[in-house]
Coordinates of C-alpha atoms in Angstrom, one line a residue:
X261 CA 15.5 38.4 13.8
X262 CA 18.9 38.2 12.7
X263 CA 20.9 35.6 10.1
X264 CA 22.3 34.0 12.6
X265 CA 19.2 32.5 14.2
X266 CA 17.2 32.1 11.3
X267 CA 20.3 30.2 10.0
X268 CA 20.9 28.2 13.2
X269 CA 17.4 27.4 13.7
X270 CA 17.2 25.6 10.3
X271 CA 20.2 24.1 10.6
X272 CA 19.0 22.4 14.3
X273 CA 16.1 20.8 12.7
X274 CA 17.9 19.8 9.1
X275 CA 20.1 17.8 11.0
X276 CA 17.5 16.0 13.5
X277 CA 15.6 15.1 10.0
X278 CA 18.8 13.9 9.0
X279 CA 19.5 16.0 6.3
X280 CA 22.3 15.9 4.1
X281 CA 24.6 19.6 4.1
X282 CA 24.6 20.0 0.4
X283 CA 20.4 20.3 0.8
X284 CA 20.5 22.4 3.8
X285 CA 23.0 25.3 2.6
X286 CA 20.6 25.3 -1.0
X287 CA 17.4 25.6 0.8
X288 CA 19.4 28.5 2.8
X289 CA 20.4 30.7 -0.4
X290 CA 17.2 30.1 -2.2
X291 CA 15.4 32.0 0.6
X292 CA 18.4 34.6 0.6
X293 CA 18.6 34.8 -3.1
X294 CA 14.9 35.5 -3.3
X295 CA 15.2 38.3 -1.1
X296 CA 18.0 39.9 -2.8
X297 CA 16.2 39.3 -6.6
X298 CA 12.7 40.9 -4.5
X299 CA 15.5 44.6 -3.2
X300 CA 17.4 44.2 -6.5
X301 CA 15.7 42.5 -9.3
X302 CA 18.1 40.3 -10.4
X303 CA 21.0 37.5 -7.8
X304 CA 23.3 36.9 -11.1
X305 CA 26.2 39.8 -9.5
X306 CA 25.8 38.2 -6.1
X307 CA 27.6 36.0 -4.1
X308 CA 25.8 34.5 -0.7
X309 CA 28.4 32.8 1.6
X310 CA 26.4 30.0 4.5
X311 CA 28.7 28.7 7.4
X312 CA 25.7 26.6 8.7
X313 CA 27.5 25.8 11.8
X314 CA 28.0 28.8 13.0
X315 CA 25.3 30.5 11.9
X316 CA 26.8 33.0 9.5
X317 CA 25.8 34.5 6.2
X318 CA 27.7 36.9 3.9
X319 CA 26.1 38.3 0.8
X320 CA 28.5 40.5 -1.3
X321 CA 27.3 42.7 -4.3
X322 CA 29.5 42.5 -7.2
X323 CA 30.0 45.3 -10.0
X324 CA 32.4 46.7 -12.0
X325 CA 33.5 50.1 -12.0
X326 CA 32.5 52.3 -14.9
X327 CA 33.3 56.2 -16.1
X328 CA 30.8 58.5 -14.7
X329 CA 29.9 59.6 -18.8
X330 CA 29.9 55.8 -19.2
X331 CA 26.4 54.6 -21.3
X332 CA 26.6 51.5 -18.9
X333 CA 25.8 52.9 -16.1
X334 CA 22.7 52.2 -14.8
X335 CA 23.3 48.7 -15.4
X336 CA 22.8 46.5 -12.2
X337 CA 26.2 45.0 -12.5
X338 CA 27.8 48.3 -12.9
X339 CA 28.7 51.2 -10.4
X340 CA 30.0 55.2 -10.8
X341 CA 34.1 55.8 -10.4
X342 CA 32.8 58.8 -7.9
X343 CA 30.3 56.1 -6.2
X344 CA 32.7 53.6 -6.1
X345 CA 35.6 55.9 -4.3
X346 CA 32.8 57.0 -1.5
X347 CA 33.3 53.2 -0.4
X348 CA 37.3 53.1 -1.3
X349 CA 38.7 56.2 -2.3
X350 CA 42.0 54.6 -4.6
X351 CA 39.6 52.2 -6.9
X352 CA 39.7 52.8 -11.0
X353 CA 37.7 52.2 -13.4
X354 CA 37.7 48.5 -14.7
X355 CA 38.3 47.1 -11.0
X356 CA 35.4 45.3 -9.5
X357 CA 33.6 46.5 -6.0
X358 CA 32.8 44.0 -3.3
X359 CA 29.9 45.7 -1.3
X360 CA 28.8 43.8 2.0
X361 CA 25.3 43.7 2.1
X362 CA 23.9 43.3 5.4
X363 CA 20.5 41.0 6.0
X364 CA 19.1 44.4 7.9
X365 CA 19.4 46.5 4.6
X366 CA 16.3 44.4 3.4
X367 CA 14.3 45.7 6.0
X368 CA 12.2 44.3 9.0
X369 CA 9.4 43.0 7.0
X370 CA 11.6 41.4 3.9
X371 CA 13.3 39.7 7.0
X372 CA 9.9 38.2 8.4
X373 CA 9.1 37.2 4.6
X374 CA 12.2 35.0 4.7
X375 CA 11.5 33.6 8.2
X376 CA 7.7 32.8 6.7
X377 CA 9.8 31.2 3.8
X378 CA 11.8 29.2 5.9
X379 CA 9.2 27.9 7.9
X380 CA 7.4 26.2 4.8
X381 CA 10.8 25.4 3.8
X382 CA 11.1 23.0 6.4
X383 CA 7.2 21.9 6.6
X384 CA 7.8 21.0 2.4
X385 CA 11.2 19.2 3.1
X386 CA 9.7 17.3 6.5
X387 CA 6.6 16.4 3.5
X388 CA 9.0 15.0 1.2
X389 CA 11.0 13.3 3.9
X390 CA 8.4 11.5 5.0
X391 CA 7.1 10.3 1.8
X392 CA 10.4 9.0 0.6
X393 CA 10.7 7.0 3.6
X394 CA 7.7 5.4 3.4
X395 CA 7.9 5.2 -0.1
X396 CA 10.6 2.6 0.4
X397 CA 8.8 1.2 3.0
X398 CA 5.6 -0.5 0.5
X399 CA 5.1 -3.6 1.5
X400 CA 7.0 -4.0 4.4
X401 CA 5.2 -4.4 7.9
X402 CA 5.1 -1.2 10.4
X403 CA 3.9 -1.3 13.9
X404 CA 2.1 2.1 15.1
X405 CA -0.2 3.1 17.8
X406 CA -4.0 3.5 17.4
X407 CA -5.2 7.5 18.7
X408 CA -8.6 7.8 16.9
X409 CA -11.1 5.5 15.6
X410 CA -13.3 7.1 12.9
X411 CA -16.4 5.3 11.1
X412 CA -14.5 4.8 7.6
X413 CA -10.7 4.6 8.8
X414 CA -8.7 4.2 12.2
X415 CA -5.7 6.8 12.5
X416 CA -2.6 5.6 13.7
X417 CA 0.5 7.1 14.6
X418 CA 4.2 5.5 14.2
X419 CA 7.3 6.0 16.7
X420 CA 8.3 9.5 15.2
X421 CA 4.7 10.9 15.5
X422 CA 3.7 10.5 11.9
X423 CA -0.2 9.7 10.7
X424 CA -0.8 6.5 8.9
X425 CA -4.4 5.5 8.1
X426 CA -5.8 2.3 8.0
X427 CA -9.4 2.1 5.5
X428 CA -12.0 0.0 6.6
X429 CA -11.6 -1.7 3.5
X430 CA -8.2 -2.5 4.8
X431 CA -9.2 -3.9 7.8
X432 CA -9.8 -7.4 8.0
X433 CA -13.7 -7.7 9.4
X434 CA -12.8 -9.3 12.9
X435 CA -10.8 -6.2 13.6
X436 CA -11.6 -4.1 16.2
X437 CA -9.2 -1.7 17.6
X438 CA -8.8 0.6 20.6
X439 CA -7.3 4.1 21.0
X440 CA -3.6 3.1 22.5
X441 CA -3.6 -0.6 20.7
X442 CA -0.7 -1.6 18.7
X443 CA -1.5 -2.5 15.3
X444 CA 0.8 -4.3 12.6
X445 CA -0.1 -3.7 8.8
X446 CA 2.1 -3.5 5.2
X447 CA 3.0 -0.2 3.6
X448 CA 0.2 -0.6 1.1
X449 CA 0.7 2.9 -0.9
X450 CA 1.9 5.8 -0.5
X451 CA 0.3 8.8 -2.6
X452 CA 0.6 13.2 -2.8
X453 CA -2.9 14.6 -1.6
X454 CA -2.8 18.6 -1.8
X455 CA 0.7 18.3 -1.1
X456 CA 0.8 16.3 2.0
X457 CA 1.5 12.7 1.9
X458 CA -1.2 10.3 2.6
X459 CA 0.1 6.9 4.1
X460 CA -1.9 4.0 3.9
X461 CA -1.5 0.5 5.6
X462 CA -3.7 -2.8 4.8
X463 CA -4.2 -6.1 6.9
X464 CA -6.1 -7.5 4.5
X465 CA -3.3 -7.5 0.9
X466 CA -1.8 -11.2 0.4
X467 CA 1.5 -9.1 0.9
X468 CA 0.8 -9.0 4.6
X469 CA 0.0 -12.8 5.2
X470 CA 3.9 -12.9 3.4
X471 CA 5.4 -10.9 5.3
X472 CA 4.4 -13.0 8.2
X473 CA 5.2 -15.7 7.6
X474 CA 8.5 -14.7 6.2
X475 CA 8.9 -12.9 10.1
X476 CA 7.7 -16.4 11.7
X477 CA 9.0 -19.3 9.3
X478 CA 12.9 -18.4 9.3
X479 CA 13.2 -20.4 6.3
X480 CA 10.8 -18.0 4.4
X481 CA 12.7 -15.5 5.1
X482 CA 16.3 -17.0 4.4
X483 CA 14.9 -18.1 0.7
X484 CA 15.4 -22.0 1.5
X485 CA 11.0 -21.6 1.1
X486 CA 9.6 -19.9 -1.5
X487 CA 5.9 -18.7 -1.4
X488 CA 4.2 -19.0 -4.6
X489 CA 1.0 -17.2 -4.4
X490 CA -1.4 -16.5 -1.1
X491 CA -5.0 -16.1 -1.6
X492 CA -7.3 -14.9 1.0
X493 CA -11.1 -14.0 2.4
X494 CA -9.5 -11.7 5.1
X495 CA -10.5 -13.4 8.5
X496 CA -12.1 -16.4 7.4
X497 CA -9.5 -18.5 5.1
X498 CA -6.5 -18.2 3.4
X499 CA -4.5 -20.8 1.0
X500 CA -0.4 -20.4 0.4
X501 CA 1.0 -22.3 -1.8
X502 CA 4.4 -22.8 -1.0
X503 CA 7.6 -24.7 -2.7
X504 CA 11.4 -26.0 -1.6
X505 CA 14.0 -26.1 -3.7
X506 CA 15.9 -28.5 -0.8
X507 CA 14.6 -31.8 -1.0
X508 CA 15.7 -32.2 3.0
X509 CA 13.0 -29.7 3.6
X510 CA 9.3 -30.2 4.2
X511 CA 7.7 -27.1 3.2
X512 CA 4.7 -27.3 4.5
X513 CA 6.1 -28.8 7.6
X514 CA 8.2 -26.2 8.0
X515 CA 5.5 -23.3 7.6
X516 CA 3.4 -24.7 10.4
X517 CA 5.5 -26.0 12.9
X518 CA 6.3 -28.1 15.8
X519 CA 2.6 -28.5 16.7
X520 CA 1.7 -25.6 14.9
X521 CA 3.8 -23.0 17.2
X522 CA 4.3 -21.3 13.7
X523 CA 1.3 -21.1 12.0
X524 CA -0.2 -20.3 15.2
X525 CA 1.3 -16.9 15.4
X526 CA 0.0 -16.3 12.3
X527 CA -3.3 -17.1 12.6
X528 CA -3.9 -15.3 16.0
X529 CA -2.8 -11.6 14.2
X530 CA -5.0 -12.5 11.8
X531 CA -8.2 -13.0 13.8
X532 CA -8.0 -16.7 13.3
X533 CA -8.2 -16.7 9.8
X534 CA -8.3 -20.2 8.5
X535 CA -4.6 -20.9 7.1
X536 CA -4.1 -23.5 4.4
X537 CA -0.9 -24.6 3.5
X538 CA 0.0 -26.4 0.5
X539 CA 2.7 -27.9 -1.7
X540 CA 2.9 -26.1 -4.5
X541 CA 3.2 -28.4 -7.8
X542 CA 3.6 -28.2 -11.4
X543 CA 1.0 -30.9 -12.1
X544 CA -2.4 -29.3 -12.3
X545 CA -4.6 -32.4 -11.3
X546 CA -2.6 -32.0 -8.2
X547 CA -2.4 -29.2 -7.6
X548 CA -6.3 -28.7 -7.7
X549 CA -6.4 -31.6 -5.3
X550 CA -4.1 -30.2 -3.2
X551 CA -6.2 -26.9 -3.2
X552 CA -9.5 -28.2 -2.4
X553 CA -8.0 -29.8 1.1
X554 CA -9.8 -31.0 3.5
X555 CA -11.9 -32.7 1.3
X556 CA -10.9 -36.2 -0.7
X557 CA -11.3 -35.8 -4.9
X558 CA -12.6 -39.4 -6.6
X559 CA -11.3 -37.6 -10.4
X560 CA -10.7 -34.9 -12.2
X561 CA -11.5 -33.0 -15.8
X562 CA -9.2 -30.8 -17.1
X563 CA -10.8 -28.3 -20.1
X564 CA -7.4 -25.8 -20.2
X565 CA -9.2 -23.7 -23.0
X566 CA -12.0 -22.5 -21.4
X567 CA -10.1 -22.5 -18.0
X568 CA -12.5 -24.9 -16.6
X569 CA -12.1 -28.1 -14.3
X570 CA -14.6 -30.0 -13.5
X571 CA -13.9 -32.2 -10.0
X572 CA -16.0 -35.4 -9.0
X573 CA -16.6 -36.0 -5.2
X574 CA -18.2 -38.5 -3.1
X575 CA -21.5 -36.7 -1.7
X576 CA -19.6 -36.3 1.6
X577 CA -16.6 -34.7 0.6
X578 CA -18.8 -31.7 -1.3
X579 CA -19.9 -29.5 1.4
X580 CA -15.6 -29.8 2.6
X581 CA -14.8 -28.8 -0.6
X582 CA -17.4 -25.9 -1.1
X583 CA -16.5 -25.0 2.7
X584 CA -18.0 -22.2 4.5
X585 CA -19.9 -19.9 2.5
X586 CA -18.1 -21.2 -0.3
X587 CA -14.8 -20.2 0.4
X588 CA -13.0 -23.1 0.2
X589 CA -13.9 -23.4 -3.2
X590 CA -13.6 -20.0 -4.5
X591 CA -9.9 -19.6 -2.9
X592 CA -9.1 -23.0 -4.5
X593 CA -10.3 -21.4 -7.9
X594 CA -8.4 -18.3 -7.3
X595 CA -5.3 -20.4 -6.2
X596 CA -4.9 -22.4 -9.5
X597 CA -6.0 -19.8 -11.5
X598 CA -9.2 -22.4 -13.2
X599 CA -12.8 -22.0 -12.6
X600 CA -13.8 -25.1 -11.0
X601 CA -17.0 -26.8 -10.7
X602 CA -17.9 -29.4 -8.4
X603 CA -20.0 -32.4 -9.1
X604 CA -21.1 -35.4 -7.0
X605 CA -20.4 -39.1 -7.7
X606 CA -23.5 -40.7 -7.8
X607 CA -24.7 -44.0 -5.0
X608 CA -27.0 -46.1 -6.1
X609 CA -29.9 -44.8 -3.9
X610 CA -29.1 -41.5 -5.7
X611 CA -29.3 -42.7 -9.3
X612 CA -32.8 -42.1 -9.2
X613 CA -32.4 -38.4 -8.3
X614 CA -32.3 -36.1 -11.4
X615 CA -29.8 -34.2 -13.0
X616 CA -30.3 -30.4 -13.2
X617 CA -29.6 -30.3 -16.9
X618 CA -33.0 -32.0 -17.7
X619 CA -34.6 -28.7 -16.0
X620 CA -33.2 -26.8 -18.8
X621 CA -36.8 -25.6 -20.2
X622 CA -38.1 -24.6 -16.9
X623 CA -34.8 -23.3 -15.6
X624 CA -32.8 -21.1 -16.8
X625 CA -29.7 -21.8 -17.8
X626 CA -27.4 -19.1 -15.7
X627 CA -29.5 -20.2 -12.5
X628 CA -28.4 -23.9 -13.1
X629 CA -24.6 -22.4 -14.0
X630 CA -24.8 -20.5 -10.3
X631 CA -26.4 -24.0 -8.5
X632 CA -23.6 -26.1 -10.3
X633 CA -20.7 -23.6 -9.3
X634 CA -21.7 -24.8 -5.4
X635 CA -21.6 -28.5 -6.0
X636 CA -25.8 -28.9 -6.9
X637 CA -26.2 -30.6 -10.0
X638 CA -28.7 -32.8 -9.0
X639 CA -32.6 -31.8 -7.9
X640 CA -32.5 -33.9 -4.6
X641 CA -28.6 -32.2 -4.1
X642 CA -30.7 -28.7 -4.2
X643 CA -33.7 -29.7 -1.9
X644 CA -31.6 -31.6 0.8
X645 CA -31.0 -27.8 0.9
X646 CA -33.3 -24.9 3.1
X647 CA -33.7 -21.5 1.3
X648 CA -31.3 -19.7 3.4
X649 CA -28.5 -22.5 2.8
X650 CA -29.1 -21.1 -0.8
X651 CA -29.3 -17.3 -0.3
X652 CA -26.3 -17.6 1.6
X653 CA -24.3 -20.1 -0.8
X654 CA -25.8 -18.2 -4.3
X655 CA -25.9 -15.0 -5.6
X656 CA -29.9 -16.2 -7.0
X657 CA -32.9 -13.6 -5.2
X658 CA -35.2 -15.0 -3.1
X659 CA -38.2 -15.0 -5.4
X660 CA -35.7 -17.1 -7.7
X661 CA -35.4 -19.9 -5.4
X662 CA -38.9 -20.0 -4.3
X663 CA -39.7 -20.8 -8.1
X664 CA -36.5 -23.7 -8.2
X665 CA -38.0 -25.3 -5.5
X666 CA -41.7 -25.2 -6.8
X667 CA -40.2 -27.2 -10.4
X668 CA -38.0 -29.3 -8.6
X669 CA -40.5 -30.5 -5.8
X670 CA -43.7 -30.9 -8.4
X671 CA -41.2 -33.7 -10.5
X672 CA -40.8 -35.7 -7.5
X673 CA -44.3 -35.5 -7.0
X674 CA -44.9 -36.4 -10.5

C-alpha cells in the first residue's frame, strides 16, 4: 500500500466525520513520524510534508555535512563530505543535505504497521467524536430506533448508527418497547468505559418532563413561562410548578391548553402519567395548598425548623390528598421541600373515636409516626382501613399490623 492511498483513505473519512484539516494532517505525521523515529531513532532532523488532497507525502532527511576525520560523525543529524557527494557530487562541508525518503524504504511490514495505526487512528477519533457530541447533547431530547430489547436495558440506535442505551431504571414502568419503535428520551450522561463511550438516555429524570413541555407549551420554550421545579413517580404522577413573569399570562392555562390539547401530548409519551400543574408562589401556606390539589385544605401549621407542616382536612378530602399509593402526598412533600403530615378535622360522630397518641404505651412510637404520615391519626381512621390498604400505604410488616389492629379493636371493645 502506497502514501497515497493510505493518505487519501483517511482523508475520505476525516471529512465525512467532519473533521477539521489542522487535526487530520496531525494525526497524518504522527503515524509517519513514528515510523521514521521506529527506522531512525529519532524525527527532530526531519521534515514530513501532507497535501491531504491529493494524497501526497514527502519526508526529507536533514543533515549537515561534516569532514570525513570529523568527531561528529556518527551523529544522526550529521553526514560524511564523500557520502554526501555520492548524492551531489559539488556539496561542501557546512552545507545541509536534503535526502528524499521514500515511504517504501521503511519496508512492507513498517508500512502495514502504519496502516494498523491509522485504522485505530480513526476508530479513537470516531470515539472522541462521538462523545463530544453527545456530551453537548445532556439533557436535550434524542429520538432513536429500538434494535434489541435485553432484560436490564433496551439498545437503541440514533440516525448515524450510533448505540445509546436506555437502563431499566430509566425506563418509566409502563414502558414497553419493540425492536423498530421510536423512542424519545434526554441525554442523561455520558461517560468513558474502556475507552468507548457509553451513552445513556432516561425517560424517567424531571429533565425530560421539561423538555416537553418546553417542545409542547411555546411559551416554555420562549422564556415568557418559567418552570420552577418538576417532581415525579415516573408513570403514575407528576407535579410542575410553574411561574409568569407576564401578568397577561395564565401559566397554568397556558401549560395545558385549549381543552387540554397540550398537556395531552404530554401525558400520552409519558404513559399517562398523572400531570399536575400548579402556580408556583412565594407564600408557603399556598403553596402547600396548591400542591396537595385535588383535595380542599380546612388550615395549615407551619413548624419551618424542623421542616414540618402539619395540614388539617375534612375526612373526605384525606384519601385526595394522600392519593394513590400515597403519591399525592409524597410529590407534594418533595415539591415544597417540607415533610408534611396530614390530619383529619374531627365531626361530631367522630369525637368519640381516639387519637393515636393515647396508644403510645402499647404502640410504638415510629409505627404511629408511619400511620400519621398517611393521614391516620385516629384508631377508627386506621380500622375503617383492611390490612392490605395498609401494607400497601405503609412501610409497617404484616405481623405489625396484625398486632395494631389487635390494640386498637380490644379499646373499642372495652
Amino acid at each position: 500500500m502506497d502514501a497515497k492511498v493510505l493518505i487519501e483513505s483517511f482523508a475520505e473519512f476525516a471529512r465525512s466525520k467532519n473533521v477539521d484539516r489542522p487535526t487530520m494532517i496531525r494525526i497524518l505525521e504522527d503515524v509517519f513520524r513514528a515510523m521514521i523515529r521506529k527506522k531512525y531513532e529519532t524525527d527532530e532532523n526531519f521534515d514530513v510534508t501532507i497535501n491531504a488532497d491529493k494524497g501526497d507525502l514527502e519526508i526529507l532527511r536533514i543533515r549537515e555535512i561534516v569532514d570525513d576525520n570529523s568527531e561528529d560523525i556518527w551523529d544522526i543529524d550529521k553526514i560524511s563530505l564523500s557520502d554526501a557527494r555520492k548524492i551531489e557530487p559539488d556539496f561542501e562541508v557546512g552545507e545541509e543535505v536534503y535526502e528524499k525518503i521514500e515511504l517504501e524504504e521503511f519496508g512492507r511490514r513498517a508500512v502495514m504497521m502504519a496502516r494498523q495505526t491509522l485504522i485505530q487512528k480513526i476508530k479513537d477519533l470516531e470515539k472522541d467524536l462521538l462523545f463530544n457530541q453527545y456530551e453537548e447533547l445532556v439533557g436535550e431530547i434524542v429520538s432513536a430506533e429500538v434494535y434489541q430489547i435485553l432484560g436490564r436495558e433496551v439498545l437503541l440506535i440514533d440516525g448515524e448508527g450510533n448505540e445509546l442505551i436506555l437502563p431499566k431504571g430509566e425506563q418509566i414502568p409502563k414502558d414497553r418497547f419493540r425492536k423498530g419503535d421510536t423512542v424519545k428520551a434526554i441525554v442523561h450522561k455520558v461517560e468513558m468505559v474502556n475507552g468507548n463511550p457509553r451513552i445513556i438516555l432516561s425517560r424517567t429524570s424531571p429533565i425530560f418532563l421539561e423538555r416537553l413541555f418546553e417542545n409542547e407549551v411555546p411559551e416554555v420554550f420562549d422564556g415568557l413561562i418559567t418552570i420552577k421545579k418538576i417532581v415525579r413517580e415516573p408513570g403514575e404522577r407528576a407535579k410542575v410548578a410553574v411561574e409568569s413573569y407576564d401578568d397577561r399570562i395564565d401559566p397554568v392555562g397556558a401549560c395545558v391548553g385549549m381543552k387540554g390539547s397540550r398537556i395531552h401530548a404530554i401525558v400520552r409519551e409519558l404513559q399517562n402519567e398523572n400531570i399536575d400543574v400548579i402556580n408556583y408562589t412565594d407564600n408557603l401556606e399556598l403553596y402547600v395548598s396548591r400542591a396537595l390539589s385535588p383535595a380542599k385544605v380546612t388550615s395549615i401549621t407551619v413548624d419551618k425548623e424542623n421542616k414540618r407542616i402539619s395540614v388539617f382536612l375534612k375526612p373526605d378530602q384525606v384519601s385526595m390528598a394522600i392519593g394513590k399509593g400515597g403519591f399525592n402526598i409524597r410529590l407534594a412533600s418533595r415539591l415544597v421541600g417540607y415533610e408534611i403530615d396530614v390530619f383529619r378535622e374531627l365531626s361530631d360522630y367522630e369525637e368519640e373515636d381516639v387519637d393515636l397518641e393515647e396508644f403510645v404505651d402499647e404502640i410504638d412510637g415510629w409505627v404511629i409516626d408511619e400511620l400519621k404520615k398517611t393521614g391516620l391519626d385516629t384508631a377508627k381512621s386506621v380500622l375503617s382501613l383492611t390490612k392490605e390498604d395498609l401494607l400497601r400505604r405503609t412501610e409497617l410488616e404484616e405481623e405489625t399490623i396484625d398486632e395494631v389492629f389487635k390494640i386498637l379493636k380490644q379499646e373499642f371493645e372495652q
